[in-house]
Tab-separated table of C-alpha atoms and ligand atoms in Angstrom:
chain	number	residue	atom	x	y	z
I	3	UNK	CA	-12.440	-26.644	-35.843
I	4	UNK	CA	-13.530	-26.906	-31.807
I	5	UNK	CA	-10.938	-24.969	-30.125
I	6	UNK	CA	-9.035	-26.971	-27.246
I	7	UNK	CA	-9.075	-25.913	-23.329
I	8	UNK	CA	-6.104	-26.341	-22.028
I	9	UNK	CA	-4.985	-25.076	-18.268
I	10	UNK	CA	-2.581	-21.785	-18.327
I	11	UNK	CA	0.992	-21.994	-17.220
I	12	UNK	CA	1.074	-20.514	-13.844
I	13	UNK	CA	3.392	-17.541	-15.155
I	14	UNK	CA	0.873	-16.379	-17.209
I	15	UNK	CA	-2.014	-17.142	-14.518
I	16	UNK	CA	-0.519	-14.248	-12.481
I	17	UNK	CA	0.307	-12.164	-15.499
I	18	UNK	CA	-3.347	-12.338	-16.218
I	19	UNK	CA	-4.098	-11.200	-12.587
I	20	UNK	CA	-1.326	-8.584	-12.508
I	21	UNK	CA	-3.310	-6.505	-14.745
I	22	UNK	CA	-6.258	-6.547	-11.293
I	23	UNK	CA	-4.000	-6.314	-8.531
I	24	UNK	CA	-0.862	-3.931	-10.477
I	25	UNK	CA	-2.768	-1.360	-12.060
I	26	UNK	CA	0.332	1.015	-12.027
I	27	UNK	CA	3.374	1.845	-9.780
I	28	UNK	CA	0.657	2.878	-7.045
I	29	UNK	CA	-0.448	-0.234	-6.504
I	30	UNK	CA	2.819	-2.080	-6.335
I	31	UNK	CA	3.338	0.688	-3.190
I	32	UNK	CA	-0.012	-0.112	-1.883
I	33	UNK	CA	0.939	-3.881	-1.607
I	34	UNK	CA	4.113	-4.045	-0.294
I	35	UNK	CA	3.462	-1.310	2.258
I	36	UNK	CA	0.188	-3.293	3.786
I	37	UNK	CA	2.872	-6.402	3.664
I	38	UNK	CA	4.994	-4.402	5.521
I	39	UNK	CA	2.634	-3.172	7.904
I	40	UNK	CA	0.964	-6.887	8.232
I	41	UNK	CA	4.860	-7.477	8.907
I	42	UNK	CA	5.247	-5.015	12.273
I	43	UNK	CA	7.085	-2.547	10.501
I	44	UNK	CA	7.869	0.336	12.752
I	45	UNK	CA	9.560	2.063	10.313
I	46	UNK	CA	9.387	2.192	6.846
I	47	UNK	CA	11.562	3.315	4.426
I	48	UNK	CA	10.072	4.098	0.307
I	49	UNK	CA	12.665	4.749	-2.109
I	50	UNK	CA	10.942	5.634	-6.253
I	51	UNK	CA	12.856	6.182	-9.536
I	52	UNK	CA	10.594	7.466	-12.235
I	53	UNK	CA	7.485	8.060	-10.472
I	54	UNK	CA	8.059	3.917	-9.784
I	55	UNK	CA	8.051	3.129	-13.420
I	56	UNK	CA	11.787	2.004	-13.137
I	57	UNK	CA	11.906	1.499	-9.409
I	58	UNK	CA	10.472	0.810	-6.198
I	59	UNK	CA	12.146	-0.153	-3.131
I	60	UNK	CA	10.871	-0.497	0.007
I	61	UNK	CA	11.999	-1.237	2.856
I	62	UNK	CA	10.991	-2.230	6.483
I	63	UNK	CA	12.235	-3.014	10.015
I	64	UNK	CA	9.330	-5.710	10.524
I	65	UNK	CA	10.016	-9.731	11.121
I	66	UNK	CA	11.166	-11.039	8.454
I	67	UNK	CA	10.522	-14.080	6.547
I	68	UNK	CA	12.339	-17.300	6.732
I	69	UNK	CA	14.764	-18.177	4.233
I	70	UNK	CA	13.468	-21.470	3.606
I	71	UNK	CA	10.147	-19.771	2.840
I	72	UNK	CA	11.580	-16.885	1.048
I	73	UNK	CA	10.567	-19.326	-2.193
I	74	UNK	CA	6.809	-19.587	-1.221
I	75	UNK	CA	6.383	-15.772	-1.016
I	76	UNK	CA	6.543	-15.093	-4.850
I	77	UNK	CA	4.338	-18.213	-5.527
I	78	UNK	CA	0.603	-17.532	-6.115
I	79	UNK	CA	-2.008	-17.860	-3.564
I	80	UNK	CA	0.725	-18.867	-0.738
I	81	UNK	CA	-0.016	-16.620	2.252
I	82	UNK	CA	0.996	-16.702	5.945
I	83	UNK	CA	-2.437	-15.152	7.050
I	84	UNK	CA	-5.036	-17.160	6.750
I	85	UNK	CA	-5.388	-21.368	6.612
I	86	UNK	CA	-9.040	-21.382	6.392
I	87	UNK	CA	-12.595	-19.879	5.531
I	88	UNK	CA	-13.355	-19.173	9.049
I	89	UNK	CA	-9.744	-17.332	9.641
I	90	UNK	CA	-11.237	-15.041	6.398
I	91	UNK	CA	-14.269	-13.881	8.703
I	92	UNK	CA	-11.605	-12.463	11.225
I	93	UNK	CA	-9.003	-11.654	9.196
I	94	UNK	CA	-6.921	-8.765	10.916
I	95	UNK	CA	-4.206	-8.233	8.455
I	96	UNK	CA	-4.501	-6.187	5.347
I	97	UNK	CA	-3.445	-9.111	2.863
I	98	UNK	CA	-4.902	-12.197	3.050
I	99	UNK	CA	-4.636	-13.489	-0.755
I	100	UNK	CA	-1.403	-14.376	-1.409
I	101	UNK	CA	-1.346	-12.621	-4.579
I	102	UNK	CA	0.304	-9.619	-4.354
I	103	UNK	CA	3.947	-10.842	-4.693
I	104	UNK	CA	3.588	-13.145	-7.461
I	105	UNK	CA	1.309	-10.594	-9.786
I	106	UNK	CA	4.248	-8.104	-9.293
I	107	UNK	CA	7.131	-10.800	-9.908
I	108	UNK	CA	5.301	-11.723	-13.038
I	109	UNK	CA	5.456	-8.366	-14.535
I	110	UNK	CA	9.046	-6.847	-13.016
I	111	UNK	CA	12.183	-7.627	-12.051
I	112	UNK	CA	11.896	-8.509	-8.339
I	113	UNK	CA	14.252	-8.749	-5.655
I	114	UNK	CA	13.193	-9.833	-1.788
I	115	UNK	CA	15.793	-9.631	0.730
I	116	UNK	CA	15.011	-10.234	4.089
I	117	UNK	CA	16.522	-11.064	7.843
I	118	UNK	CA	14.249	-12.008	10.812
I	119	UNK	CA	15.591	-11.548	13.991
I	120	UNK	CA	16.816	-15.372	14.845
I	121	UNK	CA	19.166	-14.908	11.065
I	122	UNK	CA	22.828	-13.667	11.720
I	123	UNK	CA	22.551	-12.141	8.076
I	124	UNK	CA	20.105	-11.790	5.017
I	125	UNK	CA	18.642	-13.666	2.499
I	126	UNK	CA	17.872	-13.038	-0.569
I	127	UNK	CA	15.933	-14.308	-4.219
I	128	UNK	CA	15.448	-12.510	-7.317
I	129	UNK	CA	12.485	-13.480	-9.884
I	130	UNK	CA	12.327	-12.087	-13.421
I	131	UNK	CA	9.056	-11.882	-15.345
I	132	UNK	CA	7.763	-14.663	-13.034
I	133	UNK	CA	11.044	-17.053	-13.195
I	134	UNK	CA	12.942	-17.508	-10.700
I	135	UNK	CA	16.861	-16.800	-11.031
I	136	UNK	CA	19.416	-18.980	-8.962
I	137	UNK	CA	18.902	-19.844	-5.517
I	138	UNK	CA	17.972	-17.992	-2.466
I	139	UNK	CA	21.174	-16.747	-1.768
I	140	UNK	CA	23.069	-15.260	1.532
I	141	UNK	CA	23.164	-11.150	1.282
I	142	UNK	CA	23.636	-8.553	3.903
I	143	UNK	CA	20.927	-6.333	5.662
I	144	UNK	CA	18.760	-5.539	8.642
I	145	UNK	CA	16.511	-7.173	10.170
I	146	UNK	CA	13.616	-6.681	8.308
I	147	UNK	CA	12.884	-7.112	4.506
I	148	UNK	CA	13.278	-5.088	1.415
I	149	UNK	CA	10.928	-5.217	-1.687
I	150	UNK	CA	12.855	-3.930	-4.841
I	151	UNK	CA	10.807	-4.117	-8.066
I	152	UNK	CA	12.594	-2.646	-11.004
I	153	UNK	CA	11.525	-2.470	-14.194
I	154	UNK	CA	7.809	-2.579	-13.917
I	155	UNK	CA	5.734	-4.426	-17.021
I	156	UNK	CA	9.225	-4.605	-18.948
I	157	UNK	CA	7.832	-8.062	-20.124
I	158	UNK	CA	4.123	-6.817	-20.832
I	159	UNK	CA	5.068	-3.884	-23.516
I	160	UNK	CA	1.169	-3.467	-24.397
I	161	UNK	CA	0.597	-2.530	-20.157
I	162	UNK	CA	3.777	-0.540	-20.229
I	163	UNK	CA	2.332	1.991	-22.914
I	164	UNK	CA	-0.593	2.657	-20.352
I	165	UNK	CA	1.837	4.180	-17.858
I	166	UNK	CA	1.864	7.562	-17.301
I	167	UNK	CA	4.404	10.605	-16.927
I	168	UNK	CA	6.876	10.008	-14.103
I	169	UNK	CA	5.070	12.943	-12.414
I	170	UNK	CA	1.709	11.886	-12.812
I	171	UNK	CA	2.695	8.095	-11.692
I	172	UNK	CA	5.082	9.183	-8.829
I	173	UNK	CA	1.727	11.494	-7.922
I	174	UNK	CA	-0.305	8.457	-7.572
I	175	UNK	CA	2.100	6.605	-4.996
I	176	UNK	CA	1.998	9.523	-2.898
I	177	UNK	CA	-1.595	9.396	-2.382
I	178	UNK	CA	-1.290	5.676	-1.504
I	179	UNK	CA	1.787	6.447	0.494
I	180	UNK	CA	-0.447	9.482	2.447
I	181	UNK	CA	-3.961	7.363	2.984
I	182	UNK	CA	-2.209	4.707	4.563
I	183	UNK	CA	0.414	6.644	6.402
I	184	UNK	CA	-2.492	8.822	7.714
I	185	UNK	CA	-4.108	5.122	9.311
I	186	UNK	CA	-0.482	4.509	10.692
I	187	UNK	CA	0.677	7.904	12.882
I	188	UNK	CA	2.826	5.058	15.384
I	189	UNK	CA	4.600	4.142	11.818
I	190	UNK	CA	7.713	6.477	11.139
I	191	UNK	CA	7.553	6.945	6.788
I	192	UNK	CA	10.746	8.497	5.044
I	193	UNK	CA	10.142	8.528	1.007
I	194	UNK	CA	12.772	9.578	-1.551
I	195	UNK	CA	12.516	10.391	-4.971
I	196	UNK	CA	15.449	10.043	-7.211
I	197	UNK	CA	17.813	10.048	-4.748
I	198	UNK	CA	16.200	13.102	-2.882
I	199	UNK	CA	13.930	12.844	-0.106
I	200	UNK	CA	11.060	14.271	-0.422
I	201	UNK	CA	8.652	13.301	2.928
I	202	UNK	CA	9.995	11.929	6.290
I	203	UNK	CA	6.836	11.235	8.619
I	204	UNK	CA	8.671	10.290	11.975
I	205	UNK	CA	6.247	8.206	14.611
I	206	UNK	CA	4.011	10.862	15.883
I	207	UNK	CA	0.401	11.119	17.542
I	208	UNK	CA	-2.662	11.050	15.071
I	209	UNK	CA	-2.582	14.585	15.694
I	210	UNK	CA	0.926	15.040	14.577
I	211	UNK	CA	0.630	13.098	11.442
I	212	UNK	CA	-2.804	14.658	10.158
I	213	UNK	CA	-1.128	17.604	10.536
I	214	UNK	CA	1.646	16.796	8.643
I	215	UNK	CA	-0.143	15.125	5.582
I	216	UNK	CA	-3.387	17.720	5.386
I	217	UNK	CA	-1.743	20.476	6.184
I	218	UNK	CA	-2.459	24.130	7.904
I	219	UNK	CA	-5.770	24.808	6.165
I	220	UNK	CA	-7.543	21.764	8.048
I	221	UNK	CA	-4.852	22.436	11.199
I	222	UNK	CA	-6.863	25.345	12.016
I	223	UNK	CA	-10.465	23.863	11.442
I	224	UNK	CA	-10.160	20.208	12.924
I	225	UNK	CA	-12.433	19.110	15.555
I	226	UNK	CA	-11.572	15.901	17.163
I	227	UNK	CA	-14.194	13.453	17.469
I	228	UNK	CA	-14.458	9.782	19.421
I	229	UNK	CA	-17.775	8.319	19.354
I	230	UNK	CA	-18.687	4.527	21.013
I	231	UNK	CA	-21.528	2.979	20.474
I	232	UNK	CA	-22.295	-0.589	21.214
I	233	UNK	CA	-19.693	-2.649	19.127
I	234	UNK	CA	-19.321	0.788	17.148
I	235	UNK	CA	-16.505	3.357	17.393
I	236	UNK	CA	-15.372	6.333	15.441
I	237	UNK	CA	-12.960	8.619	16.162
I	238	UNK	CA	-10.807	10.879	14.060
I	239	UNK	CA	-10.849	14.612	13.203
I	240	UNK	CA	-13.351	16.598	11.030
I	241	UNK	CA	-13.262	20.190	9.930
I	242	UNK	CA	-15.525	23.048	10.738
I	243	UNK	CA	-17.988	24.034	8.483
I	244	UNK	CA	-16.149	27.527	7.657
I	245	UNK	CA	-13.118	25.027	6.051
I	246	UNK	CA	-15.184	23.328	3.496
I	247	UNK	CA	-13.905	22.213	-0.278
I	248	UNK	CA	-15.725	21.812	-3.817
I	249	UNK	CA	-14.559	18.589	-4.090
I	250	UNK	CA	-14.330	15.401	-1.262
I	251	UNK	CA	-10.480	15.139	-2.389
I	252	UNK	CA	-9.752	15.547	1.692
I	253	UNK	CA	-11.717	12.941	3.116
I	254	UNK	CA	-10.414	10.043	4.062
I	255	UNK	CA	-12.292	7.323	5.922
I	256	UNK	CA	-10.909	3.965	7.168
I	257	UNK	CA	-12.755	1.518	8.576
I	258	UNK	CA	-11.237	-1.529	11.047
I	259	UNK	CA	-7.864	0.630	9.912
I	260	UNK	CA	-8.037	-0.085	6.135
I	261	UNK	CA	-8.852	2.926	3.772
I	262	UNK	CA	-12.316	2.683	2.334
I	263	UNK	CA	-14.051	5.312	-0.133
I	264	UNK	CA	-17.567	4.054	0.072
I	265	UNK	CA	-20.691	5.769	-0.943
I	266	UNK	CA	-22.759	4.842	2.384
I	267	UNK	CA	-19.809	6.312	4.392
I	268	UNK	CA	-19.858	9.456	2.012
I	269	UNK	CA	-23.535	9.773	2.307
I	270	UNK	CA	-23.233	10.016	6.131
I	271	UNK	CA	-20.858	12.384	6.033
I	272	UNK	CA	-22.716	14.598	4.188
I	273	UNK	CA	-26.152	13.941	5.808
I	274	UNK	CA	-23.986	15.170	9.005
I	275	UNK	CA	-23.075	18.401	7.601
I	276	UNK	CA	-26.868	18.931	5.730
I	277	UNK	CA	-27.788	21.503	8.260
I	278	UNK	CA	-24.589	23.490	8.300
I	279	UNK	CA	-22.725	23.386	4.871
I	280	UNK	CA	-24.566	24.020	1.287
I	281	UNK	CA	-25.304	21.298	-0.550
I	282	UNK	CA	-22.442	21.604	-3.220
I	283	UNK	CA	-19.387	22.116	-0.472
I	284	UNK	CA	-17.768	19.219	1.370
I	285	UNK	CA	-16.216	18.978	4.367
I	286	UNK	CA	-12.967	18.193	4.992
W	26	ADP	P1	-0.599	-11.698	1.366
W	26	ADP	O1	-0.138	-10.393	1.937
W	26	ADP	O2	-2.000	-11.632	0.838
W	26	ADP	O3	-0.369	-12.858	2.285
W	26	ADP	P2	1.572	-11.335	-0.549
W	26	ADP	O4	1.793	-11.886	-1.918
W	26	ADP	O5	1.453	-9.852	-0.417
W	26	ADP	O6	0.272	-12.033	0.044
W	26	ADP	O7	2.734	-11.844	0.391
W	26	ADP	C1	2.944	-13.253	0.518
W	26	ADP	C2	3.555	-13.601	1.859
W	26	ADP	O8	4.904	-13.105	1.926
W	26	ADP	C3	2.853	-12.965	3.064
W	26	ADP	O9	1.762	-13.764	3.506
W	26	ADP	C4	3.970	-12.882	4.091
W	26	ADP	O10	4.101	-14.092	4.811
W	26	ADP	C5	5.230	-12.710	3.243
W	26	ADP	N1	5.662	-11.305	3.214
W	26	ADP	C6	5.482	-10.428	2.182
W	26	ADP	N2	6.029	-9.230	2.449
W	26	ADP	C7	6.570	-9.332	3.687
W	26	ADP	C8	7.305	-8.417	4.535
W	26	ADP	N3	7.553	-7.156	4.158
W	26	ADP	N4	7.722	-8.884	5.739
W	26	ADP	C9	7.468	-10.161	6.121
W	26	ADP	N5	6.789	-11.058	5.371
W	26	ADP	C10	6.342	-10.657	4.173
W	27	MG	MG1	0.126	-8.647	0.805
């Protein structure tokens, strides 16, 4: 018997692309810090249970969103950042596709409360496994808005099994947490861990904040560098040949401030050192 087509329930459309965009508790953090940071955050609070597994909250000091578009945040491919194709070829924000929120509301239990600075008090909506519950309700908080996602793939048991330790997930969201704190010095970061903190990054000079997050070994080798050329500039900090690593787990490169790991950029950095660092060391 042909099989029939038939077009997907829009649920399950971003269930289906929650398995691209929420890989594991890492990238929930990933998202809804670059929404966040898109948002003017100056400072931004992270608070995990479970490595993320059972909770992530997050929450920033940024503008807000509307109440009466609070609904159109959680829908799919609803974004306030671009309109058109030629907006996407000077996009400056980190998101642009309007899928973030919905993927992760499709697979959690997901609570937005927010407050721009024109509200006298917050908003707030909850969505469960994609549906949302009741009405955008008045709530109290800042200025600002608060991601809480509890329960990640409670509804998707088969994605859930593919989670990892607590350790080994909570892990993970540090490293997101660190690359894109390390983009952000002017950003203050606090991030707590079952109650306990266990990072505070207040806003600090690029200096400061690589300091902070790579720590004394590359403190005492780091070289500043700020190159222009043309349209071109690079600037950051590189270590001396004497502080060198097996592996290129301390490199991190970001280009027009988003983190990239790229194998051109890698290649470079390497063809740089050719001359002063054996071939199987990497700089830091
Ligand atoms: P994208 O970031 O690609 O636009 P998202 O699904 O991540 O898509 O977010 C949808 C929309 O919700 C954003 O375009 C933005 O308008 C709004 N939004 C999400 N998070 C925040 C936040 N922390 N502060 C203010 N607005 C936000
Ligand atoms: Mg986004």
């Amino acid at each position: 018997m042909r099989p029939v087509i038939a077009a997907l329930p829009d649920t399950l459309i971003s269930q289906i692309a929650a398995g691209e965009v929420v890989e594991r508790p890492a990238s929930v953090v990933k998202e809804v810090l670059e929404n966040a940071i898109d948002a003017g955050a100056q400072a931004i609070a992270i608070r995990l249970e479970e490595g993320g597994c059972q909770r992530i909250s997050i929450q920033d000091d940024g503008f807000g969103i509307e109440h009466q578009q609070l609904h159109l945040a959680v829908l799919r491919h609803a974004t306030s950042k671009i309109k058109s194709l030629s907006d996407l070829e000077s996009v400056a924000s980190l998101g642009f596709r309007g899928e973030a929120l919905a993927s992760i509301a499709s697979v959690s239990r997901l609570s937005i409360t927010t407050r721009t600075p024109e509200d006298d008090h917050a908003w707030q909506i909850q969505v469960n496994g994609g549906q949302t519950v009741g009405d955008v309700s008045p709530s109290s908080g800042n200025v600002g808005t608060t991601i809480d996602v509890q329960d990640l793939y409670f509804n998707t048991p088969a994605r859930r099994k593919f989670l990892k330790s607590a350790s080994t997930e909570l892990g993970h969201c540090l490293d997101v947490v660190r690359r894109i704190a390390l983009s952000r010095p002017d950003i203050g970061f606090a991030i707590w861990h079952n109650g306990k903190v266990i990072e505070r990054w207040p806003s600090q000079s690029i200096a400061e904040r690589v300091d902070a997050i790579l720590g004394e070994e590359f403190k005492n080798h780091r070289i500043p560098i700020e190159v222009l050329q043309g349209q071109l500039s690079v600037r950051g900090f590189i270590s001396q040949p004497t502080a060198s690593r097996a592996r290129t787990d301390m490199q991190f490169t970001y280009i027009n401030g988003r983190y990239v790991r790229d194998k051109v950029i890698q290649h470079a950095i390497r063809a740089a050192y050719q001359d002063v660092l054996h071939g199987d060391r990497q700089p830091m």
